[in-house]
Coordinates of C-alpha atoms and ligand atoms in Angstrom, one line a residue:
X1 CA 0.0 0.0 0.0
X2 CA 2.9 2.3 0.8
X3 CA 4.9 1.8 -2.1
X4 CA 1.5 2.9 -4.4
X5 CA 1.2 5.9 -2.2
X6 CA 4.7 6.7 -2.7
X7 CA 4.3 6.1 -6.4
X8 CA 1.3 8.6 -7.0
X9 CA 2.8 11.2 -4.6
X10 CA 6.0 11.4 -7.3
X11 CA 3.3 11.2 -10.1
X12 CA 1.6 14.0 -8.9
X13 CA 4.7 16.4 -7.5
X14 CA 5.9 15.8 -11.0
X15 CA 2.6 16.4 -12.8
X16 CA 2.5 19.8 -11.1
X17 CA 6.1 20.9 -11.4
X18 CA 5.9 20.1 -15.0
X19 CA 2.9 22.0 -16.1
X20 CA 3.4 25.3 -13.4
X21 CA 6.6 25.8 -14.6
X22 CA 5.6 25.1 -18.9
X23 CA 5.1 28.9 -20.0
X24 CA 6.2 28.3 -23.4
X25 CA 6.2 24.8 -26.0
X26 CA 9.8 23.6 -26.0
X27 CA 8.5 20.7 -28.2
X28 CA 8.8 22.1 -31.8
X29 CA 8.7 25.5 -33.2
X30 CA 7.6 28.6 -31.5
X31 CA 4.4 30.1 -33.0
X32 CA 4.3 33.9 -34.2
X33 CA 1.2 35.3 -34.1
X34 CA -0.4 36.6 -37.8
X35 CA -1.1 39.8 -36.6
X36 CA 1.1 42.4 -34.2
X37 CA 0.0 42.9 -30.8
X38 CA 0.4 45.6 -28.5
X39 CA 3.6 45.2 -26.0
X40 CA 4.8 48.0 -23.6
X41 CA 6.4 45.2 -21.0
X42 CA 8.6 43.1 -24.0
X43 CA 12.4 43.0 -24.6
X44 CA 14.4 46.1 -23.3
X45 CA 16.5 45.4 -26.4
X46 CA 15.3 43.2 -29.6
X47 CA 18.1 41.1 -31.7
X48 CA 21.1 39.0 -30.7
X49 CA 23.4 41.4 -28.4
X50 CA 26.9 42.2 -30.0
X51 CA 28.8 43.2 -27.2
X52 CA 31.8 41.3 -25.5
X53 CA 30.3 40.2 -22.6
X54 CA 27.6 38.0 -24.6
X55 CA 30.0 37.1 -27.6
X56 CA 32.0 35.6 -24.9
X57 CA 28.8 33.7 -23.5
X58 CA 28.4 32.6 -26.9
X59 CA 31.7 31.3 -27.1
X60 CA 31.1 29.3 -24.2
X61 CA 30.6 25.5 -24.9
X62 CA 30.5 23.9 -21.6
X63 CA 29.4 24.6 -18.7
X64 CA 28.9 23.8 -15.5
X65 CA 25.8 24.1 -13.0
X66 CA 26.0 23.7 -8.8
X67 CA 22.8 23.2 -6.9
X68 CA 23.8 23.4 -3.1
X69 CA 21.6 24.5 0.0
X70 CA 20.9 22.6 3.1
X71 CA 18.9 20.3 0.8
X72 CA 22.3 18.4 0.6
X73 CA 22.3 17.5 3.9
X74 CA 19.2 15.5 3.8
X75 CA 20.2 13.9 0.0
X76 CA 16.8 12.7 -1.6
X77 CA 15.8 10.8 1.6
X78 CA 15.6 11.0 5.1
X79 CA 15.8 8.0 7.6
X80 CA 16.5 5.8 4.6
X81 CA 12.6 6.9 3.0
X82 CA 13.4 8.4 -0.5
X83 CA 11.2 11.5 -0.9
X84 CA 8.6 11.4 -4.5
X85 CA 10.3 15.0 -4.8
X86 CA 12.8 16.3 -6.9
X87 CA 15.9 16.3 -4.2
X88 CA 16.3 20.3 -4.0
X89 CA 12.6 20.2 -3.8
X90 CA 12.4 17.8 -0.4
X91 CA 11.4 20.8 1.9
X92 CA 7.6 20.3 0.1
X93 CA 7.6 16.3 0.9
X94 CA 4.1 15.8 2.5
X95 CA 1.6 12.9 3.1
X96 CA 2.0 9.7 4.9
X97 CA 5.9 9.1 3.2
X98 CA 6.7 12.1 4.7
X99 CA 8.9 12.3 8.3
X100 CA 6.9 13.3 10.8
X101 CA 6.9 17.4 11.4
X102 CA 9.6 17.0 8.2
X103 CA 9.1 21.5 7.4
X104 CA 9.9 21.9 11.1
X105 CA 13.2 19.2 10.7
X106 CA 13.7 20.6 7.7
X107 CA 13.8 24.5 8.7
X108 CA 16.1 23.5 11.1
X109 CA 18.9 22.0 9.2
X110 CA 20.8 25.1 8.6
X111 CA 21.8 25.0 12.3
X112 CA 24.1 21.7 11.5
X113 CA 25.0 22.9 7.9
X114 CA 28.7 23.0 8.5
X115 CA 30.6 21.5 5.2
X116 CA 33.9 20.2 6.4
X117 CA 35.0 19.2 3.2
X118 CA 34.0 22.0 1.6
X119 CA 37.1 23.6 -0.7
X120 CA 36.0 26.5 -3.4
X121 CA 39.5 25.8 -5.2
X122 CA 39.1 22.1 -5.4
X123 CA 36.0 22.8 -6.8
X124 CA 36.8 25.1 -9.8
X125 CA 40.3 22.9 -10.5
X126 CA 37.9 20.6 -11.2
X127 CA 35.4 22.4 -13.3
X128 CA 38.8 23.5 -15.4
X129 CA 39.8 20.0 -15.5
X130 CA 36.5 19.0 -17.1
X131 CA 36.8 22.4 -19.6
X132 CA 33.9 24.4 -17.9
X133 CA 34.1 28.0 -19.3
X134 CA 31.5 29.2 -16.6
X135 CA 29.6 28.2 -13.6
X136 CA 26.3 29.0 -11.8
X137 CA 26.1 28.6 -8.5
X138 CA 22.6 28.4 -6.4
X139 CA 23.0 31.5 -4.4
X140 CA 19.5 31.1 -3.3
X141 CA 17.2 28.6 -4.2
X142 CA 13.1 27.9 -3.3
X143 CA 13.6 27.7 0.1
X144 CA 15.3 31.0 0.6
X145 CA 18.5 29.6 2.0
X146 CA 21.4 32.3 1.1
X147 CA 24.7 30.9 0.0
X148 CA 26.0 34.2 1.3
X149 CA 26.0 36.3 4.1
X150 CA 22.5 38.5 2.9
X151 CA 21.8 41.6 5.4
X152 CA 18.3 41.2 4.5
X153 CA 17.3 38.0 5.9
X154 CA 18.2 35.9 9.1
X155 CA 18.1 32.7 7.0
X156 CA 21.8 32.6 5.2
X157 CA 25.0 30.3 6.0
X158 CA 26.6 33.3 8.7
X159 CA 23.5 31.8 11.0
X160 CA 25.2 28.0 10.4
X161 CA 28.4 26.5 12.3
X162 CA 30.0 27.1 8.9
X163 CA 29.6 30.5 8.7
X164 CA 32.0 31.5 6.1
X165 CA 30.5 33.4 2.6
X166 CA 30.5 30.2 0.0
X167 CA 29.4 32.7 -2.6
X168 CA 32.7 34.9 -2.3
X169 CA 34.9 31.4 -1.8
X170 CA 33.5 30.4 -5.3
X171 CA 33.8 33.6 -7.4
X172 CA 37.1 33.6 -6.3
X173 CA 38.3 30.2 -6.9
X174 CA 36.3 29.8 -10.5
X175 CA 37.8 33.5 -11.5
X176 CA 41.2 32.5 -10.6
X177 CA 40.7 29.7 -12.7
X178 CA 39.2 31.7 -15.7
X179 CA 36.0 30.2 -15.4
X180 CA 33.5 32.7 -15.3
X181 CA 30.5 32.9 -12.5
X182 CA 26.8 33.4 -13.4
X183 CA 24.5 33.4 -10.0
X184 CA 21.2 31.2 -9.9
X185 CA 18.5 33.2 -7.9
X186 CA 15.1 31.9 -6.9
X187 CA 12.9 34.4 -7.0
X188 CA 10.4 31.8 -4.9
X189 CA 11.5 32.1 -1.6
X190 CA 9.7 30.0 1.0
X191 CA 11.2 31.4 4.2
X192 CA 9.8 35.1 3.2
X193 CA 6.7 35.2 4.8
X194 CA 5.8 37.8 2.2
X195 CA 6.1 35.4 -0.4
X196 CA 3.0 34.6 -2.2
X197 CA 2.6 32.1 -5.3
X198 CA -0.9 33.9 -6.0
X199 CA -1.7 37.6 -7.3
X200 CA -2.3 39.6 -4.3
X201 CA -5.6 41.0 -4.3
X202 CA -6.5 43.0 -0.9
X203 CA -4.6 45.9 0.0
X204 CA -2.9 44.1 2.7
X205 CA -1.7 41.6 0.0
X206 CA -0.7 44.2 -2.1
X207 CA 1.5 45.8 0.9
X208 CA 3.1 42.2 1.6
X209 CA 4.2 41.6 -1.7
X210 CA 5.6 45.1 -2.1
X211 CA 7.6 43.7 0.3
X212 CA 8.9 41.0 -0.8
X213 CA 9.5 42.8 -4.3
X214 CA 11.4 45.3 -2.4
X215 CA 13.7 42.3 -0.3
X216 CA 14.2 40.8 -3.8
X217 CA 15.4 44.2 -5.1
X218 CA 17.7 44.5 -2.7
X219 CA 19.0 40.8 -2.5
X220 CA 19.8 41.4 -6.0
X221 CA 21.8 44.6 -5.8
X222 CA 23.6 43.0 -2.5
X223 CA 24.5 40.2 -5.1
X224 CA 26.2 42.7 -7.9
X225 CA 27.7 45.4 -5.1
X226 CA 29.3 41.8 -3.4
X227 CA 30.0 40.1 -6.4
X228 CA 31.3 42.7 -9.1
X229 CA 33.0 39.6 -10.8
X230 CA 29.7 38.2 -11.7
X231 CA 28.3 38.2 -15.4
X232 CA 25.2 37.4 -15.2
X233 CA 21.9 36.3 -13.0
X234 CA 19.8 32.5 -13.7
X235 CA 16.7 33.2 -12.4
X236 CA 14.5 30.4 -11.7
X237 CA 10.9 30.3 -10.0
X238 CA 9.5 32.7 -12.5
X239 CA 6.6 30.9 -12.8
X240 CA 3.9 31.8 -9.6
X241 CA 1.1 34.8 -10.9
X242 CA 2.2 36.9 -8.3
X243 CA 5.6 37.5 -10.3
X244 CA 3.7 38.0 -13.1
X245 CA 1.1 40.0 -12.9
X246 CA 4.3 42.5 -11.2
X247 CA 5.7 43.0 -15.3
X248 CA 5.4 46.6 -14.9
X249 CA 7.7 46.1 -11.4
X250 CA 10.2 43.0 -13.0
X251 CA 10.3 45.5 -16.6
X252 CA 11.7 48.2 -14.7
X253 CA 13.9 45.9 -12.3
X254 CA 15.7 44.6 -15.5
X255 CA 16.5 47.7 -17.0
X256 CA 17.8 49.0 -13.4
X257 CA 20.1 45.9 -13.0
X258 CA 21.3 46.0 -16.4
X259 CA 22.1 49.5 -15.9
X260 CA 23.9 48.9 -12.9
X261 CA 25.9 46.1 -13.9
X262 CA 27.1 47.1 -17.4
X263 CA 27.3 43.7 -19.8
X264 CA 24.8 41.9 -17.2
X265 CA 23.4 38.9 -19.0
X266 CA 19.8 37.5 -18.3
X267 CA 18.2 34.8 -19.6
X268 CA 14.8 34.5 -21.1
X269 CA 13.1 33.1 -17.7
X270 CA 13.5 36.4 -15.8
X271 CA 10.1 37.9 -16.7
X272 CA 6.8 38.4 -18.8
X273 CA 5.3 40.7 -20.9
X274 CA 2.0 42.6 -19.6
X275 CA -0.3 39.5 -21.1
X276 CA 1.8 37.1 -19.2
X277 CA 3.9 35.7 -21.6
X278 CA 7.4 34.3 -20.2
X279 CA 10.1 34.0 -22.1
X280 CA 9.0 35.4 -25.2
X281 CA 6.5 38.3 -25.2
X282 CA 3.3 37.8 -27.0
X283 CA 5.0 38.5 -31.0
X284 CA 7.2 36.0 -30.2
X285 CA 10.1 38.2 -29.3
X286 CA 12.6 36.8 -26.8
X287 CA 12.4 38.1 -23.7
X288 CA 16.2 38.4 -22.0
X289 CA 19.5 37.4 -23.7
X290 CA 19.1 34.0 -24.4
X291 CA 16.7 31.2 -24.3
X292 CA 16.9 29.8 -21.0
X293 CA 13.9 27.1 -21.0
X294 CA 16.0 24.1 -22.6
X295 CA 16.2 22.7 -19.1
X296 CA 16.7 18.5 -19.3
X297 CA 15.9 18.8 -22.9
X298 CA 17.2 19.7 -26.2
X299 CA 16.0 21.1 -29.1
X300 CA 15.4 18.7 -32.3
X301 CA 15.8 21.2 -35.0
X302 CA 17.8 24.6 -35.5
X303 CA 15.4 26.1 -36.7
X304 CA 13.5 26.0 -33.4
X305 CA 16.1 28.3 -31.9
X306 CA 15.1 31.1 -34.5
X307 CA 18.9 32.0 -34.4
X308 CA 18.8 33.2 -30.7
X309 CA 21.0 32.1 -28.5
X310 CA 20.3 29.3 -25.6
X311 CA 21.8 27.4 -23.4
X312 CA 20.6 23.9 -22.1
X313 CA 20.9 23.0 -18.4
X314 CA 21.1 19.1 -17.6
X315 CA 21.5 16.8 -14.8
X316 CA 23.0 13.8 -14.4
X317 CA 20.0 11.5 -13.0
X318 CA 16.7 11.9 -14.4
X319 CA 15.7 15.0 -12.3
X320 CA 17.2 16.1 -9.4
X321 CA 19.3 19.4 -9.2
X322 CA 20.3 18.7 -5.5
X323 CA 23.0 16.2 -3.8
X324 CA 21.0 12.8 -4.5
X325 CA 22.8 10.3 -1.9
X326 CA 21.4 6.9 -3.6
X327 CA 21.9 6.6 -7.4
X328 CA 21.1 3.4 -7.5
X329 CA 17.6 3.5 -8.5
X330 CA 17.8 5.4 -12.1
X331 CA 19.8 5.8 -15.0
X332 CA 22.5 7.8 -14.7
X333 CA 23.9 9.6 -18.0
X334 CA 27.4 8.2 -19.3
X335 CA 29.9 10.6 -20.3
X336 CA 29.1 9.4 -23.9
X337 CA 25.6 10.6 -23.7
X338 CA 26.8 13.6 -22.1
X339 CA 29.2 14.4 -25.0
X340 CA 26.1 13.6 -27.2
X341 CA 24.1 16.8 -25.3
X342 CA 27.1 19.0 -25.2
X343 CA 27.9 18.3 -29.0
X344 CA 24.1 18.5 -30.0
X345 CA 24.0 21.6 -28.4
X346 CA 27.2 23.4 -29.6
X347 CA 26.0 22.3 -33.4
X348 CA 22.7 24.1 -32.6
X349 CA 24.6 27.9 -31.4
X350 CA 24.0 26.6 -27.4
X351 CA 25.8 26.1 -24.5
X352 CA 25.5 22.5 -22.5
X353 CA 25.6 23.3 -19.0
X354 CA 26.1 20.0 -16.6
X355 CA 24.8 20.1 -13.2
X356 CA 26.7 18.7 -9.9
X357 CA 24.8 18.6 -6.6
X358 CA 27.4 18.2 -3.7
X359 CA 26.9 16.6 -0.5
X360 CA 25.8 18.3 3.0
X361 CA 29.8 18.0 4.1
X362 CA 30.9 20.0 0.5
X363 CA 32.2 16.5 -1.7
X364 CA 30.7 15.9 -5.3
X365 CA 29.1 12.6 -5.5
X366 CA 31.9 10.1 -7.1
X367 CA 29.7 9.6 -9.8
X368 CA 30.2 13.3 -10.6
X369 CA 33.8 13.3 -9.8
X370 CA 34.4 10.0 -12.7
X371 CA 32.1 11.9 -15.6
X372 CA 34.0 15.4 -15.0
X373 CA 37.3 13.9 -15.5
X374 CA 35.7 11.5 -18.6
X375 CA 34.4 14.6 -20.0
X376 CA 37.6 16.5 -19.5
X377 CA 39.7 13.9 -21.2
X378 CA 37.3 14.1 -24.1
X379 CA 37.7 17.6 -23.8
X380 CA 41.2 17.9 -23.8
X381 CA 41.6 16.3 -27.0
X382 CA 38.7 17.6 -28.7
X383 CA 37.8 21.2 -27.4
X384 CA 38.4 23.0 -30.2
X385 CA 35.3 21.7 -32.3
X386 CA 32.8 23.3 -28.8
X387 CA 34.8 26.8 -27.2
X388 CA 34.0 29.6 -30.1
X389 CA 32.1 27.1 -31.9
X390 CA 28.8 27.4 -33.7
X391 CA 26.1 26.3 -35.8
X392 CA 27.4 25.4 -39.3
X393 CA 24.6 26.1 -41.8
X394 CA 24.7 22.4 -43.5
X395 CA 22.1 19.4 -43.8
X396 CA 22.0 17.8 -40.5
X397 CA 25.2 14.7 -40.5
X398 CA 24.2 11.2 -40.3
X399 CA 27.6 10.2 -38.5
X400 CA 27.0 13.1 -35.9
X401 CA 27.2 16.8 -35.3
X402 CA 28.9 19.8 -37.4
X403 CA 29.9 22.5 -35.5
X404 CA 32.0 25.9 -37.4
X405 CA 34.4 27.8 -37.3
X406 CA 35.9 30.5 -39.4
X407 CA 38.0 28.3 -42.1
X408 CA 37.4 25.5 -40.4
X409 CA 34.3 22.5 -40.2
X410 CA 34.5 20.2 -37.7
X411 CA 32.3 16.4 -37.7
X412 CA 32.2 15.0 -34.5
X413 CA 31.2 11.7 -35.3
X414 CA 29.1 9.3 -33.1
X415 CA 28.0 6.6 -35.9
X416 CA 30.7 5.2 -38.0
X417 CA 30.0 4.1 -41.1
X418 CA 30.9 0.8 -41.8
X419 CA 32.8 1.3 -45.3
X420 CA 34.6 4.5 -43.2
X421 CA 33.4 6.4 -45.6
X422 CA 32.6 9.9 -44.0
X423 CA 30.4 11.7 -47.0
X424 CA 30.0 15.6 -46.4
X425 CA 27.2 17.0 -48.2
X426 CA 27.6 20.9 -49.4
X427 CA 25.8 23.1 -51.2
X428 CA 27.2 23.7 -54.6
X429 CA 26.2 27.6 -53.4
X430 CA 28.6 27.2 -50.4
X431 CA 31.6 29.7 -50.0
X432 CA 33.9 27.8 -48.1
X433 CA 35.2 25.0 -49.6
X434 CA 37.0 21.5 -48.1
X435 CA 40.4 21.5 -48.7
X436 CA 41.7 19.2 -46.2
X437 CA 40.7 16.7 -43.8
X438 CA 42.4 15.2 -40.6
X439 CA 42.0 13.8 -37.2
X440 CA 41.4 16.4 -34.2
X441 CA 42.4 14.7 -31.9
X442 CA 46.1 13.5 -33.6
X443 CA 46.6 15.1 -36.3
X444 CA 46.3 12.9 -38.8
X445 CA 45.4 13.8 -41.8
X446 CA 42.8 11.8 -43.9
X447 CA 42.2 11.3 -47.4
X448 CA 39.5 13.3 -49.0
X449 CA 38.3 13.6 -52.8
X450 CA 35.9 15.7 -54.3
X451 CA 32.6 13.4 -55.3
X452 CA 29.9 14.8 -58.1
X453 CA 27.8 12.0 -57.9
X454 CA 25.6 13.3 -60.2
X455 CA 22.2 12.9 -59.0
X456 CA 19.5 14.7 -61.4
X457 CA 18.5 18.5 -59.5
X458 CA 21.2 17.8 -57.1
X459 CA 22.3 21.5 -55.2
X460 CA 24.9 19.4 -53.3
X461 CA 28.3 18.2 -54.1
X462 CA 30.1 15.8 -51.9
X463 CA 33.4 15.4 -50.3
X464 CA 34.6 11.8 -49.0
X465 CA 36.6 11.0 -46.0
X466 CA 38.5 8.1 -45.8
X467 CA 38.9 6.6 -42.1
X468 CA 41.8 4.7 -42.0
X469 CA 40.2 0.6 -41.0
X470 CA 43.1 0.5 -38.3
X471 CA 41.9 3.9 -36.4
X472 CA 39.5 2.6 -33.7
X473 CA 37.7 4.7 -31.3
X474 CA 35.7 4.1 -28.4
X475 CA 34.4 7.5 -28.0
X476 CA 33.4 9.9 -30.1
X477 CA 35.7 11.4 -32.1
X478 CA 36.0 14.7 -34.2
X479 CA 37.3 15.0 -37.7
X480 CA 38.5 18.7 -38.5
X481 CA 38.3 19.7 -42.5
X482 CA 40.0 22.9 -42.9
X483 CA 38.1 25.1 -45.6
X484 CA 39.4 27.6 -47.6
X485 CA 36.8 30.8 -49.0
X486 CA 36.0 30.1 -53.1
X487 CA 33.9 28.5 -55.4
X488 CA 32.6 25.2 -55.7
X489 CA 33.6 23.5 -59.5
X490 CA 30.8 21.3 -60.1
X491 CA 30.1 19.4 -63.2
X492 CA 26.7 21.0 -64.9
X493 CA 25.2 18.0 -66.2
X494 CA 22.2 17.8 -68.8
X495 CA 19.3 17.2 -66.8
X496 CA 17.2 13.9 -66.9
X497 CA 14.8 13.9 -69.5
X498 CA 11.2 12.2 -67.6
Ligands
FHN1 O1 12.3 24.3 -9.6 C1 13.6 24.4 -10.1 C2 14.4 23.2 -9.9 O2 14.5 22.9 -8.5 C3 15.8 23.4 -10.5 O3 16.5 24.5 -9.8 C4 15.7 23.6 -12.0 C5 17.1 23.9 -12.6 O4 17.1 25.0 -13.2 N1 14.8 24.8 -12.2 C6 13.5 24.7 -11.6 C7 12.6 23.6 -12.3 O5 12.4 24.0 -13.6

């Protein structure tokens, strides 16, 4: 009887964090509508940014993501009971699974939050050894516990037997390391009793959420004054109609923080237009700097993206941003399918971003610590087709994913064919044309001839790549064809007479 309790509590608590958070379809292409409509409360800006600051988040690749809060201490269970919730989400565990008095337990844990192996350095050596170029850390999440010592509310790691700012030890340590630091901030915050999920209606309700718009306010410029180093803010918990029925409040917050922290960047999830659309207004337009709603999924086309930038955020188990103790029960992703997201995303203009959820004491989970260093090996030899990488405007591959660079294509192959013949399909319109092909990873170069095939109404000509049968792989490997600008010489053939 328990175990179907504990079956349709999960169901549930998953049926509801799906749908409140959906505010757009991330399952094919985004809908304009036929006929313009009226926006005051849209983008602050329209069109991919230029500047530095997001060229250099563009340029990105890899990522990585850290969800850490007292939820760690508790790991996805309690008294050996898993909780149905997602493991950062275990505050909200109720019904008969459920500890007894588990909020009370739970609102207590900050007083033995006290990370003894917690070491900021150890962390980024590690995020550089895997090839991270930045890293968001949870400075707050849902329940409102602050990574950091906030003036503004008595619930933040000076009250714990740790005491120490985490936030400050990380920028630090991930700077020094030239990874950059973006800060996750919840803007659900469970601990503020003038939190509501629900658009306030009385006047009193209206004065209490003033408040709490005001405490986010200033959290938020406590972050930046704190944290200069920061480039951006991932907000998260966007989703309640209290936040959005405030667009006049959240408009005029961006445009403040922006202006205050000069190349800020801010992803699509921050706020709504004034007919409650999130992440893009209601023409369409994306609202923020990039999309940030490819969380644990991916887009299947390009052309989904519309060009904009994104960046998909992914964890390791099934769900589960926080320190899970017991993998044992799910699939965990392999480096090779994590190469497969990171690769998928690169060819589509994103940036994969891998999540780690460290313990209550400050460790990684070992499963984290093997795929970091798997990935980094891969890395190592094969970074050059993801950092400053993009889209490459070809047919999608059969043997894997393109991604470009200026002068240079780059294959990363997953399926090998089994005549190791690697065909490249290009427009007979392209501009940049193969001129040599070789190994990334080595350096050795591969024969490659020019095919015209000859198919009737063909726009493509071909370019072969020989894999030599004696190169094996067991990972994924990258082939690099250097391109030089010029013409494509094509034979014009008569056309097939039908
Ligand atoms: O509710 C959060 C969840 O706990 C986690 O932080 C993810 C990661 O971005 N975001 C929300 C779920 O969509």
């Amino acid at each position: 009887m328990k175990k179907r309790i504990y079956k349709v509590t999960a169901i549930l608590f998953w049926i509801v964090s799906c749908t409140s958070s959906q505010a757009q379809s991330w399952e094919g292409p985004k809908e304009k509508p036929n006929d313009h409509i009226d926006v005051k409360f849209g983008p602050l800006n329209k069109g991919k940014r230029t500047d530095a600051d997001m060229q250099r988040f563009r340029e990105y690749g890899l990522g990585q993501f850290i969800h850490w809060g007292v939820y760690a201490i508790a790991g996805g269970e309690w008294n050996g009971v898993k909780a149905p919730t997602a493991s950062e989400w275990i505050r909200v565990w109720s019904g008969n699974t459920a500890p007894p008095n588990w909020q009370q337990t739970y609102d207590n844990l900050y007083k033995q939050f006290n990370p003894k192996n917690f070491d900021a350095k150890r962390w980024a050596s590690q995020a550089k050894q895997m090839g991270a170029r930045y890293m968001i850390i949870t400075t707050k999440h849902h329940d409102g516990f602050c990574l950091w010592p906030s003036k503004y509310t008595g619930y933040t790691i000076a009250q714990t037997p740790y005491k120490k700012d985490i936030v400050k030890q990380l920028i630090d340590a991930y700077t020094a390391e030239g990874i950059d630091v973006y800060l996750y901030f919840s803007i659900i915050d469970w601990n503020n009793k003038d939190y509501r999920t629900s658009a306030p209606k009385t006047e009193e309700e209206k004065e209490s959420y003033n408040r709490f718009l005001t405490f986010t306010r200033n959290q938020l410029f406590e972050l930046m004054d704190n944290y200069p180093k920061m480039k951006g803010f991932w907000f998260d918990g966007t989703w309640d109609k209290a936040w959005i029925n405030a667009y006049e409040w959240t408009y005029q917050l961006e445009k403040d923080l922006r202006n205050a922290h000069p190349g800020l960047i801010i992803g699509s999830r921050f706020r709504n237009d004034e007919h409650g659309k999130r992440h893009f207004d209601s023409n369409g337009d994306l609202l923020g700097d990039y999309e940030q709603g490819w969380e644990r999924k991916l887009p299947a086309q390009y052309e989904w993206l519309n060009g904009n930038d994104w960046d998909c955020v992914m964890t390791i188990p099934p769900n589960g941003w926080g320190y899970i103790k017991d993998w044992s029960r799910f699939y965990t992703k392999t480096s090779y399918d994590l190469i497969d997201m990171l690769m998928h995303s690169v060819s589509m203009g994103g940036n994969f971003v891998l999540n780690f959820g460290p313990d209550g004491n400050g460790k990684m989970h070992t499963g984290e610590d093997k795929l970091a260093k798997e990935l980094g090996d891969w890395m190592k030899l094969n970074g050059e087709a993801v950092y400053g990488a993009t889209h490459a405007a070809l047919a999608p591959s059969p043997y894997g994913y393109y991604t470009q660079k200026v002068n240079a294509l780059y294959l990363t192959v997953f399926n090998r064919p089994v005549n190791n013949q690697i065909r490249l399909k290009i427009p007979r319109s392209a501009t940049q044309v193969p001129e040599a092909a070789s190994l990334l990873a080595n350096k050795t170069s591969l024969k490659m001839k020019f095919v015209d095939i000859g198919i009737d109404l063909d726009k493509n000509v071909y370019f072969d790549i020989t894999l030599p049968a004696s190169f094996m792989s067991k990972d994924p490997f990258v082939i690099k064809i250097d391109t030089k600008t010029g013409k494509i010489n094509a034979l014009e053939l008569e056309k097939a007479h039908m």
